[in-house]
Coordinates of C-alpha atoms in Angstrom, one line a residue:
M880 CA -4.0 24.4 8.1
L881 CA -3.2 21.0 8.0
Q882 CA -1.4 19.1 5.1
L883 CA -1.9 15.9 3.9
F884 CA 0.5 13.9 3.0
S885 CA 1.0 9.7 1.6
D886 CA 3.0 7.8 -0.7
T887 CA 3.0 6.2 -3.9
D888 CA 3.4 3.0 -2.2
L889 CA -0.1 2.9 -0.8
D890 CA -1.3 2.8 -4.8
L891 CA -2.7 6.9 -4.6
T892 CA -2.6 8.1 -8.1
P893 CA -2.1 11.8 -8.4
E894 CA -6.1 12.3 -9.0
K895 CA -7.1 10.2 -6.0
A896 CA -4.4 12.1 -4.2
R897 CA -6.1 15.6 -5.5
E898 CA -9.6 14.3 -4.1
Y899 CA -8.4 13.3 -0.7
G900 CA -6.5 16.6 -0.8
Y901 CA -2.9 14.6 -0.3
K902 CA 0.5 15.6 -1.2
L903 CA 2.0 12.7 -2.8
I904 CA 6.0 11.9 -2.5
S905 CA 7.3 9.3 -5.0
M906 CA 8.7 5.8 -4.3
P907 CA 11.5 4.9 -6.8
F908 CA 12.1 1.2 -8.6
S909 CA 15.1 1.2 -10.9
I910 CA 15.5 -1.0 -13.9
D911 CA 19.4 -1.6 -15.4
G912 CA 19.9 1.4 -13.2
E913 CA 17.3 3.0 -15.0
T914 CA 15.4 5.3 -11.6
T915 CA 12.1 5.8 -12.5
Y916 CA 9.6 8.2 -9.6
P917 CA 6.0 7.3 -10.4
Y918 CA 3.9 9.8 -10.7
A919 CA 6.6 13.0 -10.5
D920 CA 6.2 14.0 -13.9
C921 CA 2.6 13.0 -15.4
D922 CA -0.6 11.6 -13.6
T923 CA -0.7 8.6 -15.6
F924 CA 1.6 5.4 -15.2
D925 CA 1.8 2.5 -17.7
M926 CA 0.8 -0.4 -15.5
H927 CA 0.3 -3.4 -18.2
A928 CA 3.7 -2.2 -19.5
F929 CA 5.6 -2.2 -16.8
Y930 CA 4.2 -5.7 -15.8
E931 CA 4.5 -6.9 -19.4
K932 CA 8.4 -6.2 -18.8
L933 CA 8.5 -8.0 -15.4
R934 CA 6.6 -11.0 -17.5
N935 CA 9.7 -10.5 -20.3
G936 CA 12.2 -11.3 -17.3
V937 CA 12.9 -8.1 -15.8
V938 CA 13.2 -7.8 -12.0
P939 CA 13.4 -4.2 -10.9
N940 CA 15.4 -3.3 -7.4
T941 CA 13.6 -0.8 -5.7
S942 CA 15.6 2.0 -2.6
A943 CA 15.0 4.6 -0.5
I944 CA 14.6 8.4 -0.8
S945 CA 17.3 10.9 0.3
E946 CA 16.9 12.9 3.2
E947 CA 17.6 16.0 0.9
S948 CA 14.1 14.7 -1.2
Y949 CA 12.4 14.6 1.9
R950 CA 13.3 18.4 2.6
N951 CA 11.9 19.2 -0.4
Y952 CA 8.3 17.3 -0.1
F953 CA 8.2 19.1 3.2
E954 CA 9.4 22.1 3.7
P955 CA 7.3 24.7 1.0
C956 CA 4.3 23.8 3.9
F957 CA 6.0 24.3 7.1
A958 CA 7.6 28.0 5.0
N959 CA 3.8 28.7 4.4
G960 CA 3.0 27.6 7.7
D961 CA 1.4 24.4 7.4
D962 CA 1.3 21.7 9.7
I963 CA 1.7 18.1 8.1
L964 CA 0.0 15.1 8.8
Y965 CA 1.9 11.8 6.5
V966 CA 0.0 8.9 6.3
H967 CA 2.5 6.3 5.1
F968 CA 3.3 2.5 4.2
S969 CA 4.8 0.6 7.0
R970 CA 7.8 1.7 8.7
K971 CA 9.2 -2.1 9.1
M972 CA 9.4 -2.5 5.2
S973 CA 12.1 0.1 4.6
A974 CA 14.8 2.4 6.1
T975 CA 13.5 5.1 4.2
F976 CA 12.3 6.6 7.2
E977 CA 15.5 7.1 8.5
N978 CA 15.8 9.8 5.9
M979 CA 12.8 11.2 6.6
D980 CA 13.0 11.5 10.6
R981 CA 16.3 13.0 9.7
A982 CA 14.7 15.5 7.2
V983 CA 12.1 16.4 9.7
K984 CA 14.3 17.0 12.7
S985 CA 16.2 19.5 11.2
L986 CA 13.3 21.5 9.8
K987 CA 11.7 21.6 13.0
E988 CA 14.9 23.4 13.7
K989 CA 14.0 25.8 11.0
Y990 CA 10.6 25.8 11.8
P991 CA 10.7 25.4 15.5
E992 CA 6.4 25.9 16.0
R993 CA 5.5 23.8 12.8
K994 CA 4.2 20.6 14.0
F995 CA 4.7 17.2 11.9
Y996 CA 2.0 14.0 12.6
T997 CA 2.5 10.5 11.1
V998 CA 0.2 8.1 10.5
D999 CA 2.2 4.1 10.1
T1000 CA -0.1 2.2 8.1
K1001 CA 1.6 -0.8 9.3
G1002 CA 1.1 -2.2 5.5
I1003 CA 2.0 -1.1 1.8
T1004 CA -0.1 -0.9 -1.0
I1005 CA -4.5 -1.4 -0.9
I1006 CA -4.5 -1.5 3.1
G1007 CA -2.5 1.5 3.0
Y1008 CA -4.8 3.0 0.4
I1009 CA -8.3 2.2 2.1
I1010 CA -6.8 4.1 5.8
A1011 CA -5.7 7.1 3.5
L1012 CA -9.1 7.1 1.9
C1013 CA -10.8 6.9 5.7
I1014 CA -8.0 9.8 7.4
G1015 CA -8.9 11.7 4.1
D1016 CA -12.8 11.7 5.0
M1017 CA -12.0 12.5 8.5
V1018 CA -10.6 15.7 6.9
K1019 CA -13.3 16.3 5.1
Q1020 CA -15.8 16.0 7.8
G1021 CA -13.6 18.2 9.9
K1022 CA -12.3 16.4 12.3
G1023 CA -8.7 17.9 14.3
I1024 CA -5.5 15.6 14.4
D1025 CA -6.0 14.0 17.7
E1026 CA -9.7 12.7 16.6
I1027 CA -7.4 11.7 13.4
L1028 CA -4.6 10.1 15.3
E1029 CA -7.3 8.6 18.4
W1030 CA -9.1 6.7 15.3
S1031 CA -5.2 5.3 13.8
E1032 CA -4.2 3.9 17.3
T1033 CA -7.6 2.0 17.3
E1034 CA -9.0 1.6 13.8
I1035 CA -5.7 0.6 11.8
D1036 CA -5.2 -3.1 13.1
K1037 CA -9.2 -3.4 11.8
Y1038 CA -8.0 -3.5 8.4
A1039 CA -6.8 -6.6 6.9
V1040 CA -4.7 -7.4 3.5
Y1041 CA -4.1 -11.3 2.3
F1042 CA -2.4 -11.7 -1.2
F1043 CA -0.4 -13.8 -3.1
S1044 CA 1.9 -13.8 -5.8
D1045 CA 2.3 -16.0 -9.6
D1046 CA 6.3 -16.0 -9.5
L1047 CA 8.0 -16.3 -6.3
K1048 CA 11.2 -15.1 -7.7
F1049 CA 10.5 -11.4 -7.1
F1050 CA 10.0 -12.2 -3.4
H1051 CA 13.1 -14.1 -3.6
H1052 CA 15.1 -11.2 -5.1
S1053 CA 13.9 -8.9 -2.3
G1054 CA 14.9 -11.3 0.5
R1055 CA 11.1 -12.5 0.7
V1056 CA 11.4 -16.1 0.2
S1057 CA 14.5 -18.6 0.1
G1058 CA 15.8 -19.4 -3.0
L1059 CA 14.9 -23.4 -2.7
A1060 CA 11.3 -22.2 -2.3
A1061 CA 11.0 -19.3 -4.3
T1062 CA 12.2 -22.1 -7.4
M1063 CA 10.3 -25.0 -6.4
G1064 CA 7.1 -23.2 -5.3
T1065 CA 6.6 -21.7 -8.9
M1066 CA 7.9 -24.9 -10.6
L1067 CA 4.9 -27.2 -8.4
G1068 CA 2.7 -24.1 -9.1
V1069 CA 2.8 -23.4 -5.1
R1070 CA 1.6 -20.2 -3.9
P1071 CA 2.4 -18.4 -0.1
I1072 CA -0.8 -16.6 1.2
I1073 CA 0.9 -13.4 2.8
Y1074 CA -0.3 -10.9 5.1
M1075 CA 0.8 -7.6 6.8
S1076 CA 0.8 -8.5 10.7
S1077 CA -0.1 -6.0 13.1
E1078 CA 4.0 -5.5 13.4
G1079 CA 3.8 -4.1 10.2
K1080 CA 5.9 -6.9 8.7
M1081 CA 5.0 -9.4 5.9
E1082 CA 4.2 -13.0 6.7
S1083 CA 3.0 -16.0 5.5
I1084 CA 0.0 -18.0 7.0
G1085 CA 0.4 -20.9 4.7
K1086 CA 0.0 -22.1 0.7
E1087 CA -2.0 -22.8 -1.7
R1088 CA -1.4 -25.2 -4.4
G1089 CA -2.7 -24.0 -7.9
R1090 CA -4.3 -20.2 -8.5
Q1091 CA -7.8 -21.3 -7.9
R1092 CA -7.1 -22.2 -4.3
A1093 CA -5.2 -19.5 -3.4
I1094 CA -8.1 -17.2 -4.7
N1095 CA -10.7 -19.6 -2.5
R1096 CA -8.1 -18.9 0.4
L1097 CA -8.5 -15.0 0.0
I1098 CA -12.0 -14.8 -0.6
H1099 CA -12.5 -17.4 2.8
A1100 CA -10.0 -15.1 4.9
V1101 CA -12.6 -12.1 3.8
E1102 CA -15.5 -15.0 5.6
E1103 CA -13.6 -15.5 8.6
I1104 CA -12.1 -12.2 9.7
G1105 CA -14.4 -9.8 8.0
D1106 CA -15.8 -7.3 10.5
D1107 CA -19.3 -5.2 8.8
V1108 CA -17.7 -6.1 5.8
A1109 CA -20.5 -4.7 3.8
N1110 CA -20.5 -1.1 5.2
H1111 CA -16.8 -0.6 4.3
R1112 CA -14.7 0.0 1.5
V1113 CA -13.4 -3.2 -0.2
V1114 CA -9.7 -2.9 -2.3
I1115 CA -9.2 -5.5 -4.4
G1116 CA -5.2 -4.9 -5.7
N1117 CA -4.1 -6.6 -8.8
T1118 CA -0.4 -6.6 -10.9
D1119 CA -2.2 -6.6 -14.6
N1120 CA -4.7 -9.0 -13.8
R1121 CA -8.0 -7.7 -13.5
E1122 CA -10.4 -11.0 -14.9
I1123 CA -8.9 -12.4 -11.2
A1124 CA -9.2 -9.2 -9.5
Q1125 CA -12.8 -9.0 -10.9
Q1126 CA -14.1 -12.8 -10.4
I1127 CA -12.9 -12.1 -6.6
A1128 CA -15.0 -9.0 -6.6
D1129 CA -18.1 -11.2 -8.1
A1130 CA -17.9 -13.4 -5.4
L1131 CA -18.0 -10.8 -2.9
Y1132 CA -21.2 -9.2 -4.5
E1133 CA -22.5 -12.8 -4.4
K1134 CA -22.3 -13.3 -1.1
Y1135 CA -22.3 -9.0 1.0
G1136 CA -24.4 -7.9 -1.6
K1137 CA -24.6 -5.7 -4.6
N1138 CA -24.3 -2.5 -2.8
T1139 CA -20.7 -3.5 -1.2
D1140 CA -18.0 -0.9 -1.8
I1141 CA -15.4 -3.0 -4.0
T1142 CA -12.6 -1.2 -5.9
I1143 CA -10.2 -2.9 -7.9
I1144 CA -7.0 -1.1 -8.6
D1145 CA -3.9 -1.6 -10.0
V1146 CA -1.1 -1.9 -7.5
N1147 CA 2.0 0.1 -8.2
P1148 CA 5.0 -0.5 -9.5
T1149 CA 7.5 0.1 -6.9
A1150 CA 5.6 -2.4 -4.6
G1151 CA 4.9 -4.8 -8.0
S1152 CA 8.1 -4.8 -8.5
H1153 CA 8.5 -7.1 -4.8
C1154 CA 5.5 -9.6 -5.6
G1155 CA 5.9 -9.2 -9.7
P1156 CA 2.8 -9.5 -12.3
D1157 CA 0.0 -11.8 -11.5
S1158 CA -0.3 -10.9 -7.7
I1159 CA -4.1 -10.0 -6.4
G1160 CA -4.2 -8.9 -2.5
I1161 CA -7.8 -8.1 -1.0
A1162 CA -8.0 -5.6 1.9
F1163 CA -11.0 -4.9 4.0
H1164 CA -12.7 -4.5 7.5
S1165 CA -11.6 -7.4 10.0
K1166 CA -11.8 -8.2 13.5
H1167 CA -8.0 -8.6 13.6
R1168 CA -4.9 -8.9 11.1

């Protein structure tokens, strides 16, 4: 049997993970020295309360999980005789995968007959969410691991994500934006437009002054590089601002039709720790990233 794994950085909730057969690895964040593992003990998480804390001045930290934690996630499957396919967020964004590699190496020595496969979505949050669901669909359809890996090699770069943040201090805290850019950008209402590159890195492609211009830039990105958008999933992620997310959804429905598969989801708190509240992003099928 092939057991699917994913992580909470791809915005999968426990309910959605069960629907597609995934086991979830919880990626932590910490506030004032207290570490939280989203969905580790329950199926729900109070996103509004979390983002309200950020609005009130809290700036969380994130961290890698330990080698031991990875072993605890994976070993029961190996011991049960199952192979593993882990669909995860970009390796370029965290040192946590070094711990994973060490854990898998030690487990393979103990269970040499077992196979461990990975798919790097080269993204985080909503772009990874789409890719995880596509792979989950393939497993439901009875596709084998070779076909899934072959699909991943060519199709992952055909999904794009573009987003912006209202308050750049969170990117500054995580080292994404220089201090001057973060301070002046927020004061002047400047919002960098950020995407995930084919290397799995966050990169800015420009900036817009004012929220509405930034929203329009996201919609324009879908129009400019979208590929057969109406026949693929579109996911709009928000950090506690569903009103804007719905505004974008309505614009896309108007352009691509009311039957377009558009989902609005809450961005997980670990990723949200880096972009802050009132951030908005769109992930879609594209000609390129």
